[in-house]
Short mmCIF file of C-alpha atoms in Angstrom, two decimals:
data_model
loop_
_atom_site.label_atom_id
_atom_site.label_comp_id
_atom_site.label_asym_id
_atom_site.label_seq_id
_atom_site.Cartn_x
_atom_site.Cartn_y
_atom_site.Cartn_z
CA UNK A 1 8.62 18.51 48.24
CA UNK A 2 10.11 17.25 45.58
CA UNK A 3 7.79 14.48 43.62
CA UNK A 4 8.17 11.81 44.02
CA UNK A 5 6.69 8.59 41.38
CA UNK A 6 7.30 5.31 43.72
CA UNK A 7 6.42 3.18 40.85
CA UNK A 8 9.18 4.18 37.94
CA UNK A 9 10.70 5.16 40.93
CA UNK A 10 11.78 8.40 40.09
CA UNK A 11 12.58 11.07 41.91
CA UNK A 12 11.23 14.69 40.35
CA UNK A 13 13.07 17.78 41.63
CA UNK A 14 11.33 20.75 40.21
CA UNK A 15 13.77 24.09 40.55
CA UNK A 16 12.14 27.56 39.26
CA UNK A 17 13.44 30.34 36.82
CA UNK A 18 11.88 33.56 38.80
CA UNK A 19 12.73 37.60 38.26
CA UNK A 20 10.90 40.27 36.54
CA UNK A 21 9.99 40.80 33.14
CA UNK A 22 12.56 40.60 30.63
CA UNK A 23 15.78 39.59 32.96
CA UNK A 24 16.68 36.45 31.39
CA UNK A 25 15.50 33.66 32.40
CA UNK A 26 13.88 32.34 29.38
CA UNK A 27 17.67 33.05 27.39
CA UNK A 28 18.90 31.08 30.59
CA UNK A 29 16.80 27.96 29.67
CA UNK A 30 17.42 28.77 26.18
CA UNK A 31 21.47 28.92 26.64
CA UNK A 32 21.21 25.28 28.75
CA UNK A 33 19.19 23.69 26.15
CA UNK A 34 21.84 24.43 23.86
CA UNK A 35 24.89 23.31 25.75
CA UNK A 36 23.19 19.87 27.18
CA UNK A 37 24.27 16.47 26.00
CA UNK A 38 22.56 15.42 23.34
CA UNK A 39 22.22 12.19 24.15
CA UNK A 40 20.44 14.00 27.31
CA UNK A 41 18.35 15.93 25.01
CA UNK A 42 14.90 16.42 25.90
CA UNK A 43 12.07 18.75 24.25
CA UNK A 44 12.17 22.43 25.78
CA UNK A 45 8.76 23.67 25.82
CA UNK A 46 7.86 27.20 25.31
CA UNK A 47 4.99 29.14 24.91
CA UNK A 48 5.40 32.80 23.71
CA UNK A 49 3.35 35.72 22.72
CA UNK A 50 3.86 36.81 19.29
CA UNK A 51 6.56 39.67 21.39
CA UNK A 52 8.49 36.98 22.74
CA UNK A 53 7.56 36.73 25.62
CA UNK A 54 7.44 33.64 27.86
CA UNK A 55 3.80 34.14 27.90
CA UNK A 56 2.71 30.85 30.08
CA UNK A 57 5.85 28.99 31.23
CA UNK A 58 8.46 27.63 29.48
CA UNK A 59 9.82 23.36 30.77
CA UNK A 60 13.43 21.79 30.65
CA UNK A 61 12.94 17.91 31.98
CA UNK A 62 16.77 15.80 32.12
CA UNK A 63 18.01 13.46 33.93
CA UNK A 64 21.28 12.77 35.95
CA UNK A 65 21.08 9.55 37.36
CA UNK A 66 20.31 8.35 40.72
CA UNK A 67 20.01 9.45 44.63
CA UNK A 68 18.88 7.11 47.48
CA UNK A 69 18.81 4.41 44.31
CA UNK A 70 15.48 6.58 43.08
CA UNK A 71 16.20 8.08 38.88
CA UNK A 72 16.53 11.21 39.65
CA UNK A 73 14.65 13.80 37.39
CA UNK A 74 15.71 17.83 37.22
CA UNK A 75 12.39 20.06 36.49
CA UNK A 76 13.48 23.64 35.06
CA UNK A 77 10.96 25.57 34.56
CA UNK A 78 10.23 29.62 34.56
CA UNK A 79 7.68 31.93 35.06
CA UNK A 80 5.92 34.90 32.97
CA UNK A 81 7.87 38.01 34.39
CA UNK A 82 5.51 40.06 33.58
CA UNK A 83 3.40 40.90 37.05
CA UNK A 84 -0.19 40.48 34.97
CA UNK A 85 0.91 37.07 35.04
CA UNK A 86 1.38 36.72 38.63
CA UNK A 87 -1.39 33.63 38.72
CA UNK A 88 0.72 32.17 36.28
CA UNK A 89 3.85 32.30 38.57
CA UNK A 90 1.75 31.35 41.50
CA UNK A 91 1.06 27.85 39.48
CA UNK A 92 5.03 27.64 38.69
CA UNK A 93 6.14 27.36 42.70
CA UNK A 94 3.30 24.87 43.53
CA UNK A 95 6.15 21.66 44.95
CA UNK A 96 8.72 23.78 43.85
CA UNK A 97 12.62 22.73 45.33
CA UNK A 98 14.68 25.26 44.25
CA UNK A 99 15.02 28.61 42.83
CA UNK A 100 17.29 31.05 41.04
CA UNK A 101 16.33 34.28 41.55
CA UNK A 102 17.11 36.00 37.24
CA UNK A 103 18.28 39.72 38.67
CA UNK A 104 18.72 42.75 35.98
CA UNK A 105 21.57 44.19 36.88
CA UNK A 106 20.47 47.42 34.53
CA UNK A 107 20.25 50.73 36.63
CA UNK A 108 16.83 51.54 35.65
CA UNK A 109 16.09 47.68 36.84
CA UNK A 110 16.49 47.95 40.44
CA UNK A 111 12.69 48.56 41.44
CA UNK A 112 11.50 45.58 39.59
CA UNK A 113 13.99 43.36 40.76
CA UNK A 114 13.08 44.08 44.54
CA UNK A 115 9.83 43.79 43.86
CA UNK A 116 10.21 40.17 41.78
CA UNK A 117 11.94 38.97 45.40
CA UNK A 118 8.33 40.41 47.33
CA UNK A 119 6.68 38.86 45.54
CA UNK A 120 8.04 35.86 45.37
CA UNK A 121 7.77 35.40 48.72
CA UNK A 122 4.56 35.83 49.20
CA UNK A 123 3.87 33.70 46.47
CA UNK A 124 5.78 31.44 48.18
CA UNK A 125 3.89 31.84 51.11
CA UNK A 126 0.63 30.50 49.10
CA UNK A 127 2.73 27.19 50.47
CA UNK A 128 3.04 27.87 53.07
CA UNK A 129 7.31 27.87 51.97
CA UNK A 130 9.55 29.81 53.48
CA UNK A 131 11.85 31.26 51.12
CA UNK A 132 14.60 31.16 52.90
CA UNK A 133 14.23 27.65 54.52
CA UNK A 134 14.94 27.06 50.40
CA UNK A 135 17.87 26.57 48.29
CA UNK A 136 18.13 29.40 46.49
CA UNK A 137 21.33 31.27 43.97
CA UNK A 138 20.92 34.27 43.15
CA UNK A 139 22.03 35.35 38.91
CA UNK A 140 23.05 39.24 38.35
CA UNK A 141 22.18 39.02 35.18
CA UNK A 142 23.13 41.76 31.62
CA UNK A 143 27.02 42.49 32.56
CA UNK A 144 27.22 42.21 28.59
CA UNK A 145 25.37 45.58 28.43
CA UNK A 146 28.09 46.91 30.54
CA UNK A 147 30.68 46.42 27.13
CA UNK A 148 28.20 48.66 25.04
CA UNK A 149 27.98 51.72 28.17
CA UNK A 150 24.83 50.79 29.92
CA UNK A 151 24.61 51.58 33.65
CA UNK A 152 24.60 49.24 35.30
CA UNK A 153 24.19 48.44 38.98
CA UNK A 154 26.94 47.00 41.19
CA UNK A 155 27.33 43.19 42.53
CA UNK A 156 27.58 45.24 45.67
CA UNK A 157 23.72 47.10 45.58
CA UNK A 158 22.69 43.83 44.07
CA UNK A 159 23.65 41.91 46.21
CA UNK A 160 22.85 44.17 48.99
CA UNK A 161 19.64 44.84 48.17
CA UNK A 162 18.26 41.15 47.64
CA UNK A 163 20.94 38.96 48.84
CA UNK A 164 21.24 40.82 52.34
CA UNK A 165 19.07 38.43 54.25
CA UNK A 166 19.26 35.92 51.66
CA UNK A 167 23.10 35.54 51.85
CA UNK A 168 22.71 32.62 48.85
CA UNK A 169 25.32 31.68 46.26
CA UNK A 170 25.03 34.74 43.61
CA UNK A 171 26.54 35.21 39.89
CA UNK A 172 27.22 37.97 37.82
CA UNK A 173 25.99 36.68 34.56
CA UNK A 174 24.52 37.18 30.78
CA UNK A 175 22.45 34.88 29.43
CA UNK A 176 22.77 35.45 26.54
CA UNK A 177 26.95 35.32 25.50
CA UNK A 178 26.42 32.55 28.32
CA UNK A 179 28.19 33.74 30.80
CA UNK A 180 27.44 31.51 34.15
CA UNK A 181 24.50 30.23 32.62
CA UNK A 182 25.52 26.45 33.56
CA UNK A 183 27.70 26.89 37.33
CA UNK A 184 24.44 28.87 37.70
CA UNK A 185 22.29 25.45 36.99
CA UNK A 186 24.97 22.95 38.37
CA UNK A 187 24.70 24.80 41.79
CA UNK A 188 21.18 25.04 42.46
CA UNK A 189 20.87 21.10 41.13
CA UNK A 190 23.20 20.35 43.78
CA UNK A 191 21.73 22.82 46.33
CA UNK A 192 18.76 21.30 45.51
CA UNK A 193 19.99 17.74 44.79
CA UNK A 194 21.76 18.14 48.68
CA UNK A 195 18.56 19.46 50.77
CA UNK A 196 16.49 17.22 49.23
CA UNK A 197 18.26 14.75 50.68
CA UNK A 198 18.62 15.93 54.03
CA UNK A 199 15.02 15.97 53.85
CA UNK A 200 14.42 12.51 52.97
CA UNK A 201 16.32 11.50 55.49
CA UNK B 1 24.36 6.73 32.00
CA UNK B 2 25.45 4.38 34.52
CA UNK B 3 23.32 2.19 36.74
CA UNK B 4 24.21 3.52 40.99
CA UNK B 5 22.09 1.87 43.10
CA UNK B 6 24.14 3.95 46.07
CA UNK B 7 23.80 6.72 46.91
CA UNK B 8 25.27 10.76 45.45
CA UNK B 9 27.74 12.76 46.80
CA UNK B 10 28.03 15.73 46.14
CA UNK B 11 31.44 15.58 44.42
CA UNK B 12 30.03 12.74 42.55
CA UNK B 13 27.04 15.22 41.49
CA UNK B 14 29.32 17.92 40.06
CA UNK B 15 31.05 15.76 37.88
CA UNK B 16 28.15 14.35 36.18
CA UNK B 17 26.99 17.31 35.57
CA UNK B 18 30.19 18.35 34.22
CA UNK B 19 29.53 15.50 32.18
CA UNK B 20 26.32 16.39 30.88
CA UNK B 21 27.53 20.16 30.13
CA UNK B 22 30.52 20.17 30.16
CA UNK B 23 33.37 21.58 32.76
CA UNK B 24 32.54 25.16 33.34
CA UNK B 25 34.57 27.31 35.68
CA UNK B 26 32.73 30.67 36.73
CA UNK B 27 33.44 32.98 35.62
CA UNK B 28 34.58 36.59 36.94
CA UNK B 29 32.65 39.71 34.91
CA UNK B 30 34.95 42.15 34.46
CA UNK B 31 35.14 43.62 31.43
CA UNK B 32 37.69 42.90 29.33
CA UNK B 33 39.04 45.42 27.45
CA UNK B 34 37.26 49.02 27.70
CA UNK B 35 35.62 50.58 24.00
CA UNK B 36 34.73 54.29 23.29
CA UNK B 37 31.41 55.49 24.23
CA UNK B 38 29.15 53.77 21.27
CA UNK B 39 27.28 57.23 19.18
CA UNK B 40 23.95 54.79 19.77
CA UNK B 41 24.19 54.48 23.41
CA UNK B 42 21.52 56.70 24.15
CA UNK B 43 19.56 54.77 21.99
CA UNK B 44 20.46 51.10 22.70
CA UNK B 45 19.25 52.10 26.65
CA UNK B 46 15.67 53.73 24.62
CA UNK B 47 15.44 49.86 23.08
CA UNK B 48 15.88 48.26 26.27
CA UNK B 49 13.43 50.51 27.49
CA UNK B 50 11.13 50.10 24.43
CA UNK B 51 11.53 46.03 25.08
CA UNK B 52 9.90 46.63 28.64
CA UNK B 53 6.84 48.79 28.52
CA UNK B 54 5.82 51.20 24.67
CA UNK B 55 4.58 53.90 26.38
CA UNK B 56 4.84 56.91 25.25
CA UNK B 57 7.51 58.19 26.49
CA UNK B 58 9.53 55.67 25.79
CA UNK B 59 8.24 56.23 22.37
CA UNK B 60 8.79 59.54 22.46
CA UNK B 61 12.27 59.97 23.24
CA UNK B 62 12.77 57.18 20.72
CA UNK B 63 11.98 59.61 18.91
CA UNK B 64 13.67 62.45 19.52
CA UNK B 65 16.42 60.32 19.58
CA UNK B 66 16.49 58.86 16.48
CA UNK B 67 15.70 62.23 15.12
CA UNK B 68 18.94 63.92 16.23
CA UNK B 69 21.20 61.09 15.45
CA UNK B 70 19.92 61.19 11.45
CA UNK B 71 20.85 64.94 11.79
CA UNK B 72 25.01 63.51 13.47
CA UNK B 73 24.61 60.76 10.20
CA UNK B 74 23.48 63.37 6.92
CA UNK B 75 26.66 62.82 5.81
CA UNK B 76 26.16 58.89 5.97
CA UNK B 77 23.25 58.31 3.36
CA UNK B 78 22.87 54.56 4.05
CA UNK B 79 23.08 55.68 8.43
CA UNK B 80 20.60 58.47 7.76
CA UNK B 81 18.34 56.17 5.32
CA UNK B 82 18.01 53.56 8.42
CA UNK B 83 17.22 56.77 11.16
CA UNK B 84 14.49 57.44 8.89
CA UNK B 85 13.14 53.91 8.64
CA UNK B 86 13.49 53.88 12.13
CA UNK B 87 10.97 56.80 12.70
CA UNK B 88 8.63 55.98 9.87
CA UNK B 89 8.45 53.20 12.71
CA UNK B 90 8.47 55.03 15.30
CA UNK B 91 5.73 56.26 14.18
CA UNK B 92 3.32 54.22 13.50
CA UNK B 93 3.94 52.39 16.54
CA UNK B 94 3.47 55.68 18.40
CA UNK B 95 0.05 55.88 16.75
CA UNK B 96 -1.36 52.53 16.59
CA UNK B 97 -0.06 51.56 20.76
CA UNK B 98 -1.27 48.67 21.51
CA UNK B 99 -2.92 47.72 18.02
CA UNK B 100 0.79 47.77 16.66
CA UNK B 101 1.10 45.05 14.32
CA UNK B 102 3.24 42.69 16.27
CA UNK B 103 5.78 42.02 12.61
CA UNK B 104 6.31 45.91 13.33
CA UNK B 105 7.34 45.68 16.53
CA UNK B 106 10.41 42.59 15.12
CA UNK B 107 11.42 45.18 12.68
CA UNK B 108 12.14 48.04 14.77
CA UNK B 109 14.49 45.42 16.50
CA UNK B 110 15.50 43.87 13.84
CA UNK B 111 16.31 46.61 11.81
CA UNK B 112 17.96 48.28 14.79
CA UNK B 113 20.18 45.43 15.54
CA UNK B 114 21.70 46.16 11.68
CA UNK B 115 21.89 49.86 12.11
CA UNK B 116 24.69 49.05 15.02
CA UNK B 117 25.92 46.49 12.40
CA UNK B 118 26.99 49.56 10.15
CA UNK B 119 27.61 52.42 13.00
CA UNK B 120 29.79 49.99 15.24
CA UNK B 121 31.61 47.72 13.12
CA UNK B 122 34.47 48.58 10.73
CA UNK B 123 34.35 45.67 8.72
CA UNK B 124 31.03 45.83 6.87
CA UNK B 125 31.67 47.36 3.74
CA UNK B 126 29.81 49.92 1.42
CA UNK B 127 27.70 47.50 0.14
CA UNK B 128 26.52 45.17 2.54
CA UNK B 129 26.37 47.68 4.60
CA UNK B 130 23.90 48.89 1.57
CA UNK B 131 22.61 45.38 1.05
CA UNK B 132 21.50 46.03 4.69
CA UNK B 133 20.10 48.33 4.67
CA UNK B 134 18.16 47.17 0.88
CA UNK B 135 17.57 44.30 3.08
CA UNK B 136 15.44 46.39 5.90
CA UNK B 137 12.89 48.12 3.29
CA UNK B 138 11.72 44.89 1.45
CA UNK B 139 10.95 44.61 5.02
CA UNK B 140 9.16 47.91 5.23
CA UNK B 141 7.42 47.72 2.27
CA UNK B 142 5.94 44.08 3.30
CA UNK B 143 4.63 45.29 6.47
CA UNK B 144 2.85 47.81 4.79
CA UNK B 145 1.56 44.97 2.25
CA UNK B 146 1.04 42.87 5.51
CA UNK B 147 -1.29 46.32 7.34
CA UNK B 148 -3.32 46.97 3.94
CA UNK B 149 -4.36 43.70 3.24
CA UNK B 150 -5.31 42.35 7.05
CA UNK B 151 -8.97 42.99 6.64
CA UNK B 152 -9.82 41.14 3.11
CA UNK B 153 -11.14 37.89 4.23
CA UNK B 154 -14.79 39.29 4.87
CA UNK B 155 -16.05 35.65 6.36
CA UNK B 156 -14.00 35.79 9.49
CA UNK B 157 -14.77 37.86 11.53
CA UNK B 158 -12.55 37.40 14.52
CA UNK B 159 -9.96 39.00 12.37
CA UNK B 160 -12.34 41.94 11.09
CA UNK B 161 -12.61 43.61 14.05
CA UNK B 162 -12.46 46.58 13.93
CA UNK B 163 -10.48 46.79 10.69
CA UNK B 164 -11.40 49.57 9.05
CA UNK B 165 -10.99 51.89 10.57
CA UNK B 166 -7.28 50.09 11.79
CA UNK B 167 -6.43 49.52 8.64
CA UNK B 168 -6.64 53.17 7.19
CA UNK B 169 -4.97 54.87 10.91
CA UNK B 170 -2.03 51.85 10.09
CA UNK B 171 -1.55 52.83 6.74
CA UNK B 172 -1.91 56.84 7.09
CA UNK B 173 0.56 56.25 9.61
CA UNK B 174 2.96 53.96 7.57
CA UNK B 175 2.56 55.85 4.21
CA UNK B 176 1.72 59.50 5.44
CA UNK B 177 5.88 59.59 7.00
CA UNK B 178 7.72 57.51 4.69
CA UNK B 179 6.61 57.65 1.35
CA UNK B 180 8.49 59.11 -1.12
CA UNK B 181 11.08 60.16 1.77
CA UNK B 182 13.78 57.47 1.56
CA UNK B 183 14.31 58.88 -2.18
CA UNK B 184 15.80 61.67 -0.28
CA UNK B 185 18.71 59.42 0.92
CA UNK B 186 19.37 58.24 -1.78
CA UNK B 187 22.50 57.71 -2.51
CA UNK B 188 23.41 59.96 -5.20
CA UNK B 189 27.40 60.06 -5.65
CA UNK B 190 27.52 56.87 -8.62
CA UNK B 191 28.55 53.93 -6.35
CA UNK B 192 25.58 52.36 -6.07
CA UNK B 193 25.06 50.43 -8.67
CA UNK B 194 27.38 47.24 -9.27
CA UNK B 195 25.85 46.52 -5.36
CA UNK B 196 22.83 44.69 -6.14
CA UNK B 197 22.30 42.42 -9.02
CA UNK B 198 19.09 41.74 -7.05
CA UNK B 199 16.66 41.21 -9.40
CA UNK B 200 13.97 44.95 -10.47
CA UNK B 201 17.55 47.16 -9.61
CA UNK B 202 17.29 50.39 -11.57
CA UNK B 203 20.22 52.34 -11.48
CA UNK B 204 19.31 55.65 -10.32
CA UNK B 205 15.41 54.77 -9.09
CA UNK B 206 14.79 55.69 -5.40
CA UNK B 207 16.08 53.33 -2.75
CA UNK B 208 12.37 52.98 -1.70
CA UNK B 209 10.96 52.81 -5.13
CA UNK B 210 13.78 49.85 -5.99
CA UNK B 211 12.77 47.70 -2.80
CA UNK B 212 9.85 47.81 -3.37
CA UNK B 213 9.59 46.58 -7.34
CA UNK B 214 12.03 43.84 -6.38
CA UNK B 215 9.55 43.13 -4.04
CA UNK B 216 7.27 43.04 -6.75
CA UNK B 217 8.34 40.80 -8.59
CA UNK B 218 9.46 38.08 -6.33
CA UNK B 219 5.52 38.76 -5.54
CA UNK B 220 4.72 37.71 -9.14
CA UNK B 221 6.95 34.99 -9.47
CA UNK B 222 5.74 33.01 -6.46
CA UNK B 223 2.32 33.96 -7.64
CA UNK B 224 3.27 32.71 -11.66
CA UNK B 225 5.02 29.48 -9.84
CA UNK B 226 1.88 27.90 -8.11
CA UNK B 227 -0.86 28.81 -10.48
CA UNK B 228 -4.60 28.45 -8.31
CA UNK B 229 -3.14 28.85 -5.24
CA UNK B 230 -4.65 31.49 -2.27
CA UNK B 231 -3.51 35.05 -2.84
CA UNK B 232 -1.90 36.03 -0.70
CA UNK B 233 -2.78 38.30 1.40
CA UNK B 234 -5.79 35.38 2.01
CA UNK B 235 -2.74 32.72 3.24
CA UNK B 236 -1.41 36.10 5.66
CA UNK B 237 -5.32 35.86 7.20
CA UNK B 238 -5.41 32.08 7.41
CA UNK B 239 -1.32 32.09 8.62
CA UNK B 240 -3.02 34.64 11.01
CA UNK B 241 -6.01 32.12 12.28
CA UNK B 242 -3.67 28.61 12.21
CA UNK B 243 -1.19 30.20 14.25
CA UNK B 244 -3.80 32.00 16.63
CA UNK B 245 -5.39 27.80 16.92
CA UNK B 246 -2.17 26.28 17.00
CA UNK B 247 -1.79 28.59 19.93
CA UNK B 248 -4.79 28.22 22.26
CA UNK B 249 -4.62 24.31 21.50
CA UNK B 250 -0.73 23.95 22.86
CA UNK B 251 -2.19 26.74 26.18
CA UNK B 252 -5.21 24.58 26.49
CA UNK B 253 -2.56 21.24 25.89
CA UNK B 254 0.19 22.82 28.85
CA UNK B 255 -2.74 23.03 30.69
CA UNK B 256 -4.15 20.59 30.89
CA UNK B 257 -0.84 18.52 31.81
CA UNK B 258 -0.34 21.37 34.13
CA UNK B 259 -3.37 19.47 36.00
CA UNK B 260 -2.66 16.73 35.67
CA UNK B 261 0.55 17.38 37.08
CA UNK B 262 -0.40 19.47 40.02
CA UNK B 263 -3.10 16.40 40.69
CA UNK B 264 0.31 14.12 41.11
CA UNK B 265 1.38 16.36 43.48
CA UNK B 266 -0.96 16.96 45.66
CA UNK B 267 -1.47 12.73 45.41
CA UNK B 268 2.02 12.49 45.99
CA UNK B 269 1.94 14.72 48.67
CA UNK B 270 -1.14 12.91 50.47
CA UNK B 271 1.06 9.60 50.19
#
């Protein structure tokens, strides 16, 4: 459930970008940050290892106006995808309101996507959150690699592997080029906000 | 931002998001133009695998693919030199594995990206191709320097750990594979003499010597300009320590913020 600051009359909505390591979660956030209107731009916090991998998480907050008389603050987080950082992933999921699952469309990453989705489900269970009751958006990233002849999973395969039960809105994307990064985020925000509105009523 | 007291509708929310991010409709993923397969197609996949994990198998695949491509590009001296540089870096990473200097991984990636440019783009002139090669050789020499200067500071125990063996192994891995080898790939066509304007260039010298000469000159210039400044190798160690301390401080700060956020959320839930 979203965090409500009654003093400030602020509603904080937490959207987490989850997915396998090197899938493009941070690249998504980097693109979003660069596309933001300068007037709204806030600092993006990113802690990376020497190898440019997310060590802890990325964090990008911004305001989008009022809902039910409260200022709505969107907080985007990514998790470190590497298997060994599960404790951090769990921690970042705490209080999550909406999710973007960034899957890697490369054929060789098929198992990692499935593994990551099941890890997400398990981690959410620890907070008594049912993945199927959360607003989730599926993003099948790295479709640009098709231009380089790298074997990719088809949309149908990805959807059947990851989305057959969830039936979440899904996008193919290239976070590197920015294709469908903003539509993914917009869908995630609007679905999460509308879901919260229902819950708060 | 407009201050509205009423509830937001999905349409309003959509409009507001358009204002923030601009109007972007979902695009189809169909690739517009089909290109003929690149000769680097397999190496591309291997590079992505290496990006994922520096496993024995990935590095072995990398070395074998680079070796095979080098033979295919034997006529192209610049590309061939690039492959040699990549091979040398691959060998070093293979030997050092988890103890690989982080700069070596970055250099491997940037060199590969430049190699792709010269192989796949027809818009890169011969002059630019050579400049890209020289740039990478300079970086390669920088790496060698970084590795050999690693254990300098005796007072820094954290940095010094295992440094002697590390240094000798790293140096052996790099120099054993490379010393003098770049000279073999030097263009003998004579069209190279007007391609560079950097100081230190001498016609007819090996590409490797040339680049290290430039690096040496640059270093000397910097030292001359700043008399009394800390020697370059000490600065490197100091920089590493400062970076580590900064990183620690950042992580501590982030943990602190996260803890307070969790506490705040817990309080929120209790309310």
